[in-house]
PDB file of C-alpha atoms and ligand atoms in Angstrom:
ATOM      1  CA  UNK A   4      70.933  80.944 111.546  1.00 60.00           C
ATOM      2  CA  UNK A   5      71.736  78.995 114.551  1.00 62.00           C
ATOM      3  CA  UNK A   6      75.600  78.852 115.587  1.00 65.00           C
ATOM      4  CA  UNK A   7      76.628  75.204 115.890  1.00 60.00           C
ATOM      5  CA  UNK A   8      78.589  73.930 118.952  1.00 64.00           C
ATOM      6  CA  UNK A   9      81.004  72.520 116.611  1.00 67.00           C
ATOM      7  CA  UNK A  10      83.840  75.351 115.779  1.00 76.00           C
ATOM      8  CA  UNK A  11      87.187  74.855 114.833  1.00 78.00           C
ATOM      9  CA  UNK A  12      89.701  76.557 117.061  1.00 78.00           C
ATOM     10  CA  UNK A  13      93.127  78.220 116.360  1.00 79.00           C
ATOM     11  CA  UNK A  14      95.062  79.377 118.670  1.00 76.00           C
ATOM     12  CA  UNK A  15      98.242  81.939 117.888  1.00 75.00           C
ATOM     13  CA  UNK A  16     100.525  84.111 119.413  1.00 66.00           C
ATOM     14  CA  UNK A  17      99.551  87.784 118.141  1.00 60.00           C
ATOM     15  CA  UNK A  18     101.765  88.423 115.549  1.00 59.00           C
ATOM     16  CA  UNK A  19     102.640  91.732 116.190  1.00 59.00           C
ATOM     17  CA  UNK A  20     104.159  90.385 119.493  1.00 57.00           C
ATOM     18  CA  UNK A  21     106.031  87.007 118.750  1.00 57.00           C
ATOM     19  CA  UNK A  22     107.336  85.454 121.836  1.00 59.00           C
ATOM     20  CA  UNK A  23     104.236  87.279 123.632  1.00 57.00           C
ATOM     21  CA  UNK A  24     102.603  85.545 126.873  1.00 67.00           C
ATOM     22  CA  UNK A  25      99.190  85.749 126.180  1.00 74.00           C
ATOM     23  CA  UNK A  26      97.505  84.226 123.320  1.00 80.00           C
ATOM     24  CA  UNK A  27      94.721  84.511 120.966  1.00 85.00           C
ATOM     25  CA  UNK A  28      92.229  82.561 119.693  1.00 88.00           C
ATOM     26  CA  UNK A  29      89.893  82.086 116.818  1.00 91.00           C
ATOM     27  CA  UNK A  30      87.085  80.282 116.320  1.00 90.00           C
ATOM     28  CA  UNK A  31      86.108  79.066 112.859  1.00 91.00           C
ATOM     29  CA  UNK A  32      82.100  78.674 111.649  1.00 89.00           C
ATOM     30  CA  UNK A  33      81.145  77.409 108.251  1.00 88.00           C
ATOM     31  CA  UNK A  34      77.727  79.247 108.603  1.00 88.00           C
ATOM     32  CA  UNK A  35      77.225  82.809 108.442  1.00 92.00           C
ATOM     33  CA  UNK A  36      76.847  84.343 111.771  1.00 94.00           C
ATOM     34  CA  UNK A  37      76.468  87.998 110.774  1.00 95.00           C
ATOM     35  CA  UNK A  38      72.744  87.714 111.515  1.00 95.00           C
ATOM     36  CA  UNK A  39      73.115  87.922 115.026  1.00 96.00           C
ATOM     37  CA  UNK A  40      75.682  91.396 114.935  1.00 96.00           C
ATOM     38  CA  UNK A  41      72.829  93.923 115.147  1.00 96.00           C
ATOM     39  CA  UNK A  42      71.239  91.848 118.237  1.00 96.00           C
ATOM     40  CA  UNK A  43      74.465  91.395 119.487  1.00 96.00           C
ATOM     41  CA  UNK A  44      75.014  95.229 118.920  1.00 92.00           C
ATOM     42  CA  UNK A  45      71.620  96.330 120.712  1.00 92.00           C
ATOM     43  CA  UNK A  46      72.498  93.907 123.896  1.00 92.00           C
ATOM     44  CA  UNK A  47      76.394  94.807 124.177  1.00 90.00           C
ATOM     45  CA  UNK A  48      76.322  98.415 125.217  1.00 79.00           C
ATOM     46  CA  UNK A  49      80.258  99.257 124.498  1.00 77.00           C
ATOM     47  CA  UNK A  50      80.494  97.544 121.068  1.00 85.00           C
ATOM     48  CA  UNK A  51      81.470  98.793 118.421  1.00 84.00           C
ATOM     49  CA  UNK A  52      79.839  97.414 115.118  1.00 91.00           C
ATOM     50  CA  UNK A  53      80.517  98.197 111.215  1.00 90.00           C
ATOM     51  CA  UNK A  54      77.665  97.007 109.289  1.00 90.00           C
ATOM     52  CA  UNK A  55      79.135  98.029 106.268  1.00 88.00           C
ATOM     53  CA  UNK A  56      81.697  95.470 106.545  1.00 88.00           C
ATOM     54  CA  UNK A  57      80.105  93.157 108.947  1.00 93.00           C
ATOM     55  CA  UNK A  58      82.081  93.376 112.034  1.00 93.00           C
ATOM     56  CA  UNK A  59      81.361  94.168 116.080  1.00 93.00           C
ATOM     57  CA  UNK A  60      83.973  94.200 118.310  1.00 89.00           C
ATOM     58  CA  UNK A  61      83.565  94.735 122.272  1.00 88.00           C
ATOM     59  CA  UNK A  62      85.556  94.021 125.387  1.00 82.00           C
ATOM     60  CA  UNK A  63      84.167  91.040 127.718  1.00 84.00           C
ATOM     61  CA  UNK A  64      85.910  90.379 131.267  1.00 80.00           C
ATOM     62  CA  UNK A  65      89.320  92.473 129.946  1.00 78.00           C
ATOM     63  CA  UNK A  66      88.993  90.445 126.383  1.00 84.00           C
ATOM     64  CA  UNK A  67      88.980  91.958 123.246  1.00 86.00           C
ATOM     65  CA  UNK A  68      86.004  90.114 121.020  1.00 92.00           C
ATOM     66  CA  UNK A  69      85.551  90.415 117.370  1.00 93.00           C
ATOM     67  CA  UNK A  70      83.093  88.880 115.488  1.00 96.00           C
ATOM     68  CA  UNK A  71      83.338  88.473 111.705  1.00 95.00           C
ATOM     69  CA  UNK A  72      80.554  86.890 109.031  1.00 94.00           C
ATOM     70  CA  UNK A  73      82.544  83.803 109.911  1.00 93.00           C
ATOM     71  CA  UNK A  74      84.807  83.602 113.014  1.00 94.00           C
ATOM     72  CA  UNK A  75      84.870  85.125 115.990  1.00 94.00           C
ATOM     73  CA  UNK A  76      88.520  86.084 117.593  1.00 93.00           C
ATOM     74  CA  UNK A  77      89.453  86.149 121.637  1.00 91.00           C
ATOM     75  CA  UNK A  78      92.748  87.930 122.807  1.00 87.00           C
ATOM     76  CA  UNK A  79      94.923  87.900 125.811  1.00 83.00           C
ATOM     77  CA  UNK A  80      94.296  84.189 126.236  1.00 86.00           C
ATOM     78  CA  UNK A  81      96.761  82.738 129.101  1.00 85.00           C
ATOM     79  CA  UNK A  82      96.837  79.129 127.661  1.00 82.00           C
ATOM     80  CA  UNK A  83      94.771  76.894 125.073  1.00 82.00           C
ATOM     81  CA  UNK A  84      92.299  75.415 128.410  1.00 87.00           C
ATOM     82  CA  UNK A  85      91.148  78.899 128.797  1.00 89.00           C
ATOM     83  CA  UNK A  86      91.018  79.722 125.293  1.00 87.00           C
ATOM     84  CA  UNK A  87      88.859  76.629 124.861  1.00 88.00           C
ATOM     85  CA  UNK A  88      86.437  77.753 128.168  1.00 91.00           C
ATOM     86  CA  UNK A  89      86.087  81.247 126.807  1.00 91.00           C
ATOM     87  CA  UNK A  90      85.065  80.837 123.760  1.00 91.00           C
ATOM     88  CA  UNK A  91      82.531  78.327 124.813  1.00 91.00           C
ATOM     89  CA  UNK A  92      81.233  81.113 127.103  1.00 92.00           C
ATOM     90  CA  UNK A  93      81.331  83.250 124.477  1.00 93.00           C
ATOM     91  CA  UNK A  94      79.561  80.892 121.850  1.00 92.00           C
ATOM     92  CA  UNK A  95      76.919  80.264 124.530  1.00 92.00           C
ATOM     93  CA  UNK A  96      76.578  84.350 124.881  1.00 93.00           C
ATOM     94  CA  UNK A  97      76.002  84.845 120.609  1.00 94.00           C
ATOM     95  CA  UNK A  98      73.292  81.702 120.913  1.00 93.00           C
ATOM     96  CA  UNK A  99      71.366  82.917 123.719  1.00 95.00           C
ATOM     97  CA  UNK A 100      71.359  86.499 122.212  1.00 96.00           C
ATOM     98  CA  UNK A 101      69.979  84.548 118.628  1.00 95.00           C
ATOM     99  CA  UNK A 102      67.475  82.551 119.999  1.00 94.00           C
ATOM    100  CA  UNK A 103      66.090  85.656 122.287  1.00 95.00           C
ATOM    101  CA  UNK A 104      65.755  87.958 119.419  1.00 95.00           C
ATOM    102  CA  UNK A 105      61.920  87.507 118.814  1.00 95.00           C
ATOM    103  CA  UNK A 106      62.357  89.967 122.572  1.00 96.00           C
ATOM    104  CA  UNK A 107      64.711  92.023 121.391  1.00 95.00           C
ATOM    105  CA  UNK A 108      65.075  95.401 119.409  1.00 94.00           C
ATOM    106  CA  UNK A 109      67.873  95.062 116.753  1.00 95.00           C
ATOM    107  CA  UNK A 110      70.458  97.897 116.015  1.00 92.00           C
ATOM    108  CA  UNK A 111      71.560  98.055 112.668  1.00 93.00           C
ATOM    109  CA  UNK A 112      73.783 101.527 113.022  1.00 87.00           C
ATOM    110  CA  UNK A 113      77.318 102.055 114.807  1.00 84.00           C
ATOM    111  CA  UNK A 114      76.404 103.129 117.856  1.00 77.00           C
ATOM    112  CA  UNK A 115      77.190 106.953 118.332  1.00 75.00           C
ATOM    113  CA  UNK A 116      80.564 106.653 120.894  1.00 76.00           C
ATOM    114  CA  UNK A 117      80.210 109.462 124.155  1.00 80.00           C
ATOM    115  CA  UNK A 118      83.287 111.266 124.321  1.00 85.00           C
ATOM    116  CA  UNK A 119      84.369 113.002 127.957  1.00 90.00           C
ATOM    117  CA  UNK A 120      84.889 116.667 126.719  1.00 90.00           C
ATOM    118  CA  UNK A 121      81.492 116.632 124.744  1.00 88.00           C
ATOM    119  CA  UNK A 122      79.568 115.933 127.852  1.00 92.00           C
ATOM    120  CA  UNK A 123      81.997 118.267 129.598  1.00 94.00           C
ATOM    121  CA  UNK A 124      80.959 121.029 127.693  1.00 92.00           C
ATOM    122  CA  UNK A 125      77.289 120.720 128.588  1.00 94.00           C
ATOM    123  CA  UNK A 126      77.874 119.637 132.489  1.00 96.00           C
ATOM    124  CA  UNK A 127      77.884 123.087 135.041  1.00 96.00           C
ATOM    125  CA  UNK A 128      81.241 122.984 134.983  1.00 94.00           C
ATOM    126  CA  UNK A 129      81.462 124.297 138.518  1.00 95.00           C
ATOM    127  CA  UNK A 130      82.840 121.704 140.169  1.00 95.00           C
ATOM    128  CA  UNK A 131      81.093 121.174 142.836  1.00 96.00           C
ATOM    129  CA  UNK A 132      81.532 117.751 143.672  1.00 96.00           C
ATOM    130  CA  UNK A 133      78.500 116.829 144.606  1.00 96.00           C
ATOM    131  CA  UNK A 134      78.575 114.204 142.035  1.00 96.00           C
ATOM    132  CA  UNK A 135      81.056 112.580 144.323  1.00 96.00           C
ATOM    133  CA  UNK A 136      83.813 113.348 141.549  1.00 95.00           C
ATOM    134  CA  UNK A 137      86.709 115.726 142.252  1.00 95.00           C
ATOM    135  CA  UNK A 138      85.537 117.593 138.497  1.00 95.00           C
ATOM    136  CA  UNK A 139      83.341 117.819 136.242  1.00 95.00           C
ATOM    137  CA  UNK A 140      85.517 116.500 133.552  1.00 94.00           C
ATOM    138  CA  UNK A 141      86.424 113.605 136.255  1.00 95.00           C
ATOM    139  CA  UNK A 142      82.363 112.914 136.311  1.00 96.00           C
ATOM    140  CA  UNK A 143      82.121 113.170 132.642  1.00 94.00           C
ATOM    141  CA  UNK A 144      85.396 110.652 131.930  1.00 91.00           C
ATOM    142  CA  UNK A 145      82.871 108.332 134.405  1.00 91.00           C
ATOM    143  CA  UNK A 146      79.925 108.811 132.159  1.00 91.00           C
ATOM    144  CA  UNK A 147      81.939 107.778 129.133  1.00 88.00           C
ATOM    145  CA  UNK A 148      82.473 104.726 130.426  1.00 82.00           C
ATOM    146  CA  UNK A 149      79.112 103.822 131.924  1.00 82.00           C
ATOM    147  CA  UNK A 150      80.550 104.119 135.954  1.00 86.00           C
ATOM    148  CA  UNK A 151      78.561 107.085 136.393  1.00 91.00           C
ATOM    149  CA  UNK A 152      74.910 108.161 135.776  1.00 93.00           C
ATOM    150  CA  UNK A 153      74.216 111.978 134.644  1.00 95.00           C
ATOM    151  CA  UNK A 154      71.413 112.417 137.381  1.00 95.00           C
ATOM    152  CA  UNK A 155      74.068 112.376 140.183  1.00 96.00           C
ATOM    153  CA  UNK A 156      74.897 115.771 138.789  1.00 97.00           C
ATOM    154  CA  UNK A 157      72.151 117.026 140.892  1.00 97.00           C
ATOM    155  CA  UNK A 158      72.927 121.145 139.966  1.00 97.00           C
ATOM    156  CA  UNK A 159      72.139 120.169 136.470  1.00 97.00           C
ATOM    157  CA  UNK A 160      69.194 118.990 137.228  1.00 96.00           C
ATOM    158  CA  UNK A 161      67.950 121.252 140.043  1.00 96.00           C
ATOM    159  CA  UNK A 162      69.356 124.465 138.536  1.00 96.00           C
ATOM    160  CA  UNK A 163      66.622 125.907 135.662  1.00 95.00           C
ATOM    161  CA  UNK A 164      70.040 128.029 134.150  1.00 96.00           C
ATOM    162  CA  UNK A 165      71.231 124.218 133.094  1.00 96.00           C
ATOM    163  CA  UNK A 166      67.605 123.347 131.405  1.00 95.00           C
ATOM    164  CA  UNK A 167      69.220 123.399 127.798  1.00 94.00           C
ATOM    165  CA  UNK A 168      72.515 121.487 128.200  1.00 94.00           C
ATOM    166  CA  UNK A 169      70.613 119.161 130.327  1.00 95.00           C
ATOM    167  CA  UNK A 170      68.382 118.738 127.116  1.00 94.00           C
ATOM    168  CA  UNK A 171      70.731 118.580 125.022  1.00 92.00           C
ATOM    169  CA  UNK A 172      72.841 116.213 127.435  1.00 93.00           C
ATOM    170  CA  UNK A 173      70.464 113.902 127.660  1.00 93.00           C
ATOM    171  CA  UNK A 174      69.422 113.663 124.359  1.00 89.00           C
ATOM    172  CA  UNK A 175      73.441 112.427 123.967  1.00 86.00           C
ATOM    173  CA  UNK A 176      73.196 109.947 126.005  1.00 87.00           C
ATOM    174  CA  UNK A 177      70.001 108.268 124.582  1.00 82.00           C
ATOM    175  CA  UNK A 178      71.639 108.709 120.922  1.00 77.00           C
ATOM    176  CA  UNK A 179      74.801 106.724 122.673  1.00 76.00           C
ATOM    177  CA  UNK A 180      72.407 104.040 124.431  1.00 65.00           C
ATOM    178  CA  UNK A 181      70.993 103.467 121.118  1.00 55.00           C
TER     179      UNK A 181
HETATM  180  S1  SF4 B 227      77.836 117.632 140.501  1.00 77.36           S
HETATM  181 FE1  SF4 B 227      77.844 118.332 138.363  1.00 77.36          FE
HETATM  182  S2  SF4 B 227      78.612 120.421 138.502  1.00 77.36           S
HETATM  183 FE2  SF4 B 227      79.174 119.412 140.407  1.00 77.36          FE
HETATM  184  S3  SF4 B 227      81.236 118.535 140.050  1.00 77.36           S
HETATM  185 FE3  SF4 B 227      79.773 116.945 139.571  1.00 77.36          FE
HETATM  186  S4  SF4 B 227      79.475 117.178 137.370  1.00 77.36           S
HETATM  187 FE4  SF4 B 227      80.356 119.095 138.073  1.00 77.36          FE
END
């Protein structure tokens, strides 16, 4: 599978929103790109992918991106010029990933999603802040969304009375890294 240049391109206002300002757009391939989803999958760390039905969807520069066996759709488009730029970008982002994949490690399972009060309940809970967060829920709503990293809980990692939930923490976070 290679993903052609060549793509037809729709662009629509949302329908749940008629009259809305900001567009979206859909690009149409004749080939089969579901190939690339469990590359795609491995590289995009915040995806979310279905193989069961074929689908990946992920967020790119405040976009919502979801790829189907045959089109992939952009949202909150301004106008068609940047519909047609970003989905070029895009494009070029799904062939480079394809034509590296002899490097990388495909994931063919949904990627287990980190939710805040699950690593809450295995964080001190003291509150510290020596994490730099005013809580340890606050630190653990970071983690979720990859603008924190678990070591900066130092007492979790210095204190031996935290050795099991920083097991079982980490082992979390490698099942959600895939
Ligand atoms: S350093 Fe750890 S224990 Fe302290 S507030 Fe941050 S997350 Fe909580």
């Amino acid at each position: 599978m290679f993903i052609a240049k060549d793509y037809e391109l729709r662009l629509e206002a949302p329908a749940c929103e008629p009259g809305a300002e900001y567009w979206n757009a859909t690009a149409h391939f004749a080939d089969d790109i579901s190939e690339v989803f469990p590359y795609l999958n491995a590289q995009w760390t915040g995806a979310i992918y279905n193989p069961a039905v074929r689908q990946i969807t992920t967020n790119i520069g405040g976009r919502a991106v979801a790829l189907k066996p045959h089109e992939i759709t952009l949202s909150n488009l301004p106008d068609r010029d940047t519909a047609v730029i970003e989905m070029e970008k895009i494009v070029a982002e799904v062939n480079r990933i394809w034509m590296d994949r002899e490097n990388l490690t495909p994931l063919h399972t949904q990627r287990k999603r980190l939710v805040a009060m699950e690593i809450y309940t295995l964080l001190p809970q003291t509150n510290c802040k020596r994490c730099g967060q005013p809580t340890c829920f606050a630190f653990a709503s970071k983690i979720t969304v990859g603008e924190a990293d678990i070591q900066a809980c130092t007492p979790l990692f210095e204190e031996e009375q935290y050795a099991e939930k920083r097991q079982a923490l980490l082992e979390m976070l490698a099942q959600a890294s895939g």
